[in-house]
Amino acid sequence: MACCWPASNSSKPRTAPLPARLIPGSPYSVLVLQEGYAEELPDGTTQADGTVSLVLGPYLTLVDTGGPWGRDQLLAGLAKQGVSPCDVQHVVCTHGHSDHVGNLNLFPRAELIVGTDVSQPDGRYLPTGLSRGLPYTLHAGHLEVLPTPGHTGNDVSLMVRGTSLGDVLVAGDLFEREEDSEEWQTLSEDPARQAENRARALGMADVIVPGHGPPFRVFTGGSGASQGGSG
């Protein structure tokens, strides 16, 4: 039923770091406001915060809000772009972990997409097909929330189409970072399902913004993501 996903490609595409935090485009650009991180500490704990991305365009959209410990940093990052929390029309939280949803209360006027749940500013929940594998459209042809479960059962990603580098998938913890082969499975509720969705993502995106690292480009050399982007 997941009409938004093409068949996965068995060959692994080449990837490369994308040093720029801004991916320009029309009508939408993607700006990484906060680059996520995760660091194992000597006592066996992990210190982490999630990537926060701002999608600039007709429907101002924030993807993930970081942890509550980063509230002031988030507000400062928005202010630097001339954005007030009340200006944000959609907040997409890729899943419900505290380092991704910790500042939801800052956005009282936004439609909230938290995993597969969608609610309006007045607390009214909308029925969607996300939990059945169907996309949820924010702006037809440009912004689409895609179900990408695996890390948790309700993970979603935001596809931003038509930037200067092609299609950008803001993927949350579907990918921890570009080179995460040694760690993502240990953090996954359903590794087999996540592996399938990772392969599909690599086959359809030109750029991926992961949950705990810088964005990276995807080069397949064939159909799907392209070396030059779709413009």
Short mmCIF file of C-alpha atoms in Angstrom, two decimals:
data_model
loop_
_atom_site.label_atom_id
_atom_site.label_comp_id
_atom_site.label_asym_id
_atom_site.label_seq_id
_atom_site.Cartn_x
_atom_site.Cartn_y
_atom_site.Cartn_z
CA MET A 1 0.00 0.00 0.00
CA ALA A 2 2.98 2.31 0.47
CA CYS A 3 2.60 4.09 -2.85
CA CYS A 4 5.22 6.68 -1.89
CA TRP A 5 8.08 4.16 -1.86
CA PRO A 6 9.75 2.70 -4.93
CA ALA A 7 11.18 -0.81 -4.83
CA SER A 8 14.44 -0.94 -2.92
CA ASN A 9 17.71 -1.15 -4.83
CA SER A 10 19.93 -4.08 -3.84
CA SER A 11 23.14 -2.23 -4.75
CA LYS A 12 24.32 0.27 -2.16
CA PRO A 13 24.77 3.77 -3.63
CA ARG A 14 27.76 5.96 -2.96
CA THR A 15 27.37 8.75 -0.42
CA ALA A 16 29.42 11.83 0.38
CA PRO A 17 29.29 14.47 3.15
CA LEU A 18 27.48 17.70 2.42
CA PRO A 19 29.30 20.46 4.34
CA ALA A 20 26.68 23.14 3.68
CA ARG A 21 23.89 23.59 6.20
CA LEU A 22 21.62 25.34 3.68
CA ILE A 23 20.23 23.50 0.67
CA PRO A 24 18.57 26.21 -1.44
CA GLY A 25 15.59 25.60 -3.63
CA SER A 26 12.29 26.88 -4.97
CA PRO A 27 9.74 26.93 -3.52
CA TYR A 28 11.49 25.22 -0.57
CA SER A 29 14.97 25.35 0.95
CA VAL A 30 16.22 23.14 3.76
CA LEU A 31 18.33 24.63 6.56
CA VAL A 32 19.95 22.48 9.25
CA LEU A 33 19.46 24.69 12.30
CA GLN A 34 21.14 22.27 14.69
CA GLU A 35 23.35 19.35 13.74
CA GLY A 36 22.57 16.37 15.94
CA TYR A 37 25.19 14.35 17.77
CA ALA A 38 25.52 11.23 19.91
CA GLU A 39 28.56 10.50 22.05
CA GLU A 40 29.24 7.49 24.24
CA LEU A 41 30.64 8.56 27.62
CA PRO A 42 33.17 6.66 29.76
CA ASP A 43 30.51 5.65 32.30
CA GLY A 44 28.52 3.79 29.62
CA THR A 45 25.86 6.47 29.10
CA THR A 46 25.27 8.40 25.90
CA GLN A 47 24.96 12.15 25.50
CA ALA A 48 22.87 13.06 22.47
CA ASP A 49 20.64 15.59 20.81
CA GLY A 50 18.74 15.35 17.56
CA THR A 51 19.18 17.28 14.34
CA VAL A 52 16.73 20.16 13.92
CA SER A 53 15.89 21.29 10.37
CA LEU A 54 13.90 24.28 9.15
CA VAL A 55 12.17 24.02 5.78
CA LEU A 56 11.81 27.53 4.38
CA GLY A 57 9.06 28.25 1.88
CA PRO A 58 5.31 28.78 1.53
CA TYR A 59 4.56 26.40 4.45
CA LEU A 60 7.22 27.01 7.08
CA THR A 61 8.01 23.59 8.55
CA LEU A 62 10.27 22.46 11.39
CA VAL A 63 11.52 18.88 11.49
CA ASP A 64 12.28 17.72 15.05
CA THR A 65 12.68 20.11 17.98
CA GLY A 66 15.72 18.74 19.81
CA GLY A 67 15.72 18.03 23.55
CA PRO A 68 14.32 20.41 26.19
CA TRP A 69 17.89 21.13 27.30
CA GLY A 70 18.40 22.88 23.93
CA ARG A 71 15.41 25.23 24.17
CA ASP A 72 17.41 28.47 24.15
CA GLN A 73 19.61 27.28 21.28
CA LEU A 74 16.54 26.41 19.21
CA LEU A 75 14.90 29.78 19.84
CA ALA A 76 18.13 31.59 18.98
CA GLY A 77 18.49 29.61 15.75
CA LEU A 78 14.95 30.48 14.69
CA ALA A 79 15.41 34.15 15.61
CA LYS A 80 18.56 34.30 13.49
CA GLN A 81 16.35 33.39 10.52
CA GLY A 82 13.76 35.98 11.49
CA VAL A 83 11.34 33.24 12.55
CA SER A 84 9.12 33.27 15.62
CA PRO A 85 7.76 29.93 16.91
CA CYS A 86 4.29 31.21 16.10
CA ASP A 87 5.30 31.55 12.43
CA VAL A 88 5.89 27.80 12.08
CA GLN A 89 2.95 26.13 10.34
CA HIS A 90 3.97 22.47 10.61
CA VAL A 91 6.20 20.65 13.10
CA VAL A 92 7.20 17.14 12.03
CA CYS A 93 8.73 15.06 14.81
CA THR A 94 10.22 11.97 13.24
CA HIS A 95 9.58 9.88 16.39
CA GLY A 96 8.81 10.31 20.05
CA HIS A 97 12.25 10.17 21.72
CA SER A 98 13.01 13.10 24.02
CA ASP A 99 15.92 14.41 21.93
CA HIS A 100 13.53 14.91 19.00
CA VAL A 101 10.30 16.16 20.66
CA GLY A 102 11.59 18.11 23.66
CA ASN A 103 10.36 21.55 22.58
CA LEU A 104 6.96 20.86 21.05
CA ASN A 105 5.28 23.25 23.49
CA LEU A 106 7.03 26.18 21.78
CA PHE A 107 4.80 25.82 18.71
CA PRO A 108 1.17 26.29 19.82
CA ARG A 109 -0.09 27.42 16.39
CA ALA A 110 1.47 24.64 14.33
CA GLU A 111 0.00 21.45 13.01
CA LEU A 112 1.93 18.72 14.81
CA ILE A 113 2.97 15.48 13.14
CA VAL A 114 4.56 13.28 15.82
CA GLY A 115 5.38 9.94 14.28
CA THR A 116 2.12 8.79 12.72
CA ASP A 117 -0.08 11.08 14.89
CA VAL A 118 -1.34 14.33 13.34
CA SER A 119 -3.01 17.00 15.47
CA GLN A 120 -4.27 20.51 14.92
CA PRO A 121 -3.46 23.50 17.16
CA ASP A 122 -6.71 23.00 19.09
CA GLY A 123 -5.87 19.39 19.96
CA ARG A 124 -8.03 17.86 17.23
CA TYR A 125 -6.46 14.69 15.83
CA LEU A 126 -6.79 13.92 12.13
CA PRO A 127 -7.15 10.47 10.58
CA THR A 128 -4.32 9.71 8.15
CA GLY A 129 -2.90 6.68 6.35
CA LEU A 130 0.59 7.04 7.86
CA SER A 131 0.22 4.02 10.12
CA ARG A 132 -0.89 2.01 7.06
CA GLY A 133 2.17 2.98 5.04
CA LEU A 134 0.65 5.91 3.14
CA PRO A 135 2.14 9.41 2.83
CA TYR A 136 0.69 12.54 4.42
CA THR A 137 0.91 15.55 2.13
CA LEU A 138 1.73 19.00 3.50
CA HIS A 139 2.13 20.70 0.10
CA ALA A 140 1.29 18.64 -2.98
CA GLY A 141 4.33 17.99 -5.13
CA HIS A 142 6.71 19.57 -2.63
CA LEU A 143 6.37 18.42 1.00
CA GLU A 144 5.36 14.91 1.99
CA VAL A 145 5.58 13.03 5.30
CA LEU A 146 6.56 9.41 4.64
CA PRO A 147 6.27 6.50 7.08
CA THR A 148 9.77 5.08 7.73
CA PRO A 149 9.39 2.71 10.70
CA GLY A 150 12.14 0.58 12.15
CA HIS A 151 14.01 2.71 14.69
CA THR A 152 10.58 2.85 16.35
CA GLY A 153 7.32 1.50 15.02
CA ASN A 154 6.02 4.98 14.19
CA ASP A 155 9.00 6.76 12.63
CA VAL A 156 8.36 9.18 9.77
CA SER A 157 10.56 11.30 7.49
CA LEU A 158 9.86 14.48 5.53
CA MET A 159 10.54 14.53 1.79
CA VAL A 160 11.29 17.98 0.36
CA ARG A 161 11.20 17.87 -3.43
CA GLY A 162 12.90 20.06 -5.98
CA THR A 163 15.77 21.73 -4.15
CA SER A 164 18.93 22.74 -6.01
CA LEU A 165 20.38 19.33 -5.11
CA GLY A 166 17.23 17.37 -5.89
CA ASP A 167 14.99 15.61 -3.38
CA VAL A 168 15.96 15.97 0.30
CA LEU A 169 14.80 13.41 2.88
CA VAL A 170 14.90 14.72 6.43
CA ALA A 171 15.06 11.27 7.94
CA GLY A 172 15.42 11.47 11.70
CA ASP A 173 16.93 8.29 13.12
CA LEU A 174 16.24 6.19 10.06
CA PHE A 175 19.92 7.12 9.69
CA GLU A 176 22.00 8.04 12.74
CA ARG A 177 24.66 9.60 10.48
CA GLU A 178 26.22 8.92 7.09
CA GLU A 179 28.54 6.09 8.20
CA ASP A 180 26.42 4.44 10.86
CA SER A 181 26.63 0.76 9.92
CA GLU A 182 28.13 -0.15 13.29
CA GLU A 183 25.40 1.42 15.43
CA TRP A 184 21.95 1.87 13.92
CA GLN A 185 20.89 -1.76 14.41
CA THR A 186 21.59 -1.72 18.16
CA LEU A 187 19.21 1.25 18.49
CA SER A 188 16.47 -0.22 16.29
CA GLU A 189 13.19 -1.74 17.46
CA ASP A 190 12.84 -3.58 14.15
CA PRO A 191 16.17 -3.83 12.30
CA ALA A 192 14.78 -5.77 9.33
CA ARG A 193 12.07 -3.20 8.70
CA GLN A 194 14.50 -0.33 9.18
CA ALA A 195 17.01 -1.90 6.77
CA GLU A 196 14.33 -2.07 4.10
CA ASN A 197 13.30 1.54 4.61
CA ARG A 198 16.94 2.68 4.61
CA ALA A 199 17.49 0.97 1.27
CA ARG A 200 14.37 2.58 -0.17
CA ALA A 201 15.44 6.00 1.13
CA LEU A 202 18.85 5.67 -0.50
CA GLY A 203 17.12 4.80 -3.76
CA MET A 204 14.88 7.87 -3.84
CA ALA A 205 16.71 10.75 -2.13
CA ASP A 206 19.49 12.97 -3.46
CA VAL A 207 20.31 14.26 0.02
CA ILE A 208 19.60 12.72 3.42
CA VAL A 209 19.54 14.67 6.68
CA PRO A 210 20.15 12.09 9.44
CA GLY A 211 19.17 12.30 13.08
CA HIS A 212 22.60 12.67 14.66
CA GLY A 213 25.06 14.00 12.12
CA PRO A 214 25.56 16.28 9.11
CA PRO A 215 23.59 15.86 5.87
CA PHE A 216 25.01 13.73 3.09
CA ARG A 217 24.51 13.33 -0.65
CA VAL A 218 23.46 10.11 -2.34
CA PHE A 219 24.79 9.05 -5.75
CA THR A 220 23.22 6.02 -7.41
CA GLY A 221 24.47 6.53 -10.97
CA GLY A 222 21.13 5.29 -12.25
CA SER A 223 17.43 5.84 -11.67
CA GLY A 224 16.14 7.42 -8.48
CA ALA A 225 18.62 9.74 -6.84
CA SER A 226 20.96 11.31 -9.36
CA GLN A 227 24.49 12.57 -9.24
CA GLY A 228 23.53 16.07 -10.29
CA GLY A 229 20.21 16.33 -8.48
CA SER A 230 16.94 17.01 -10.22
CA GLY A 231 17.14 20.80 -9.82
#
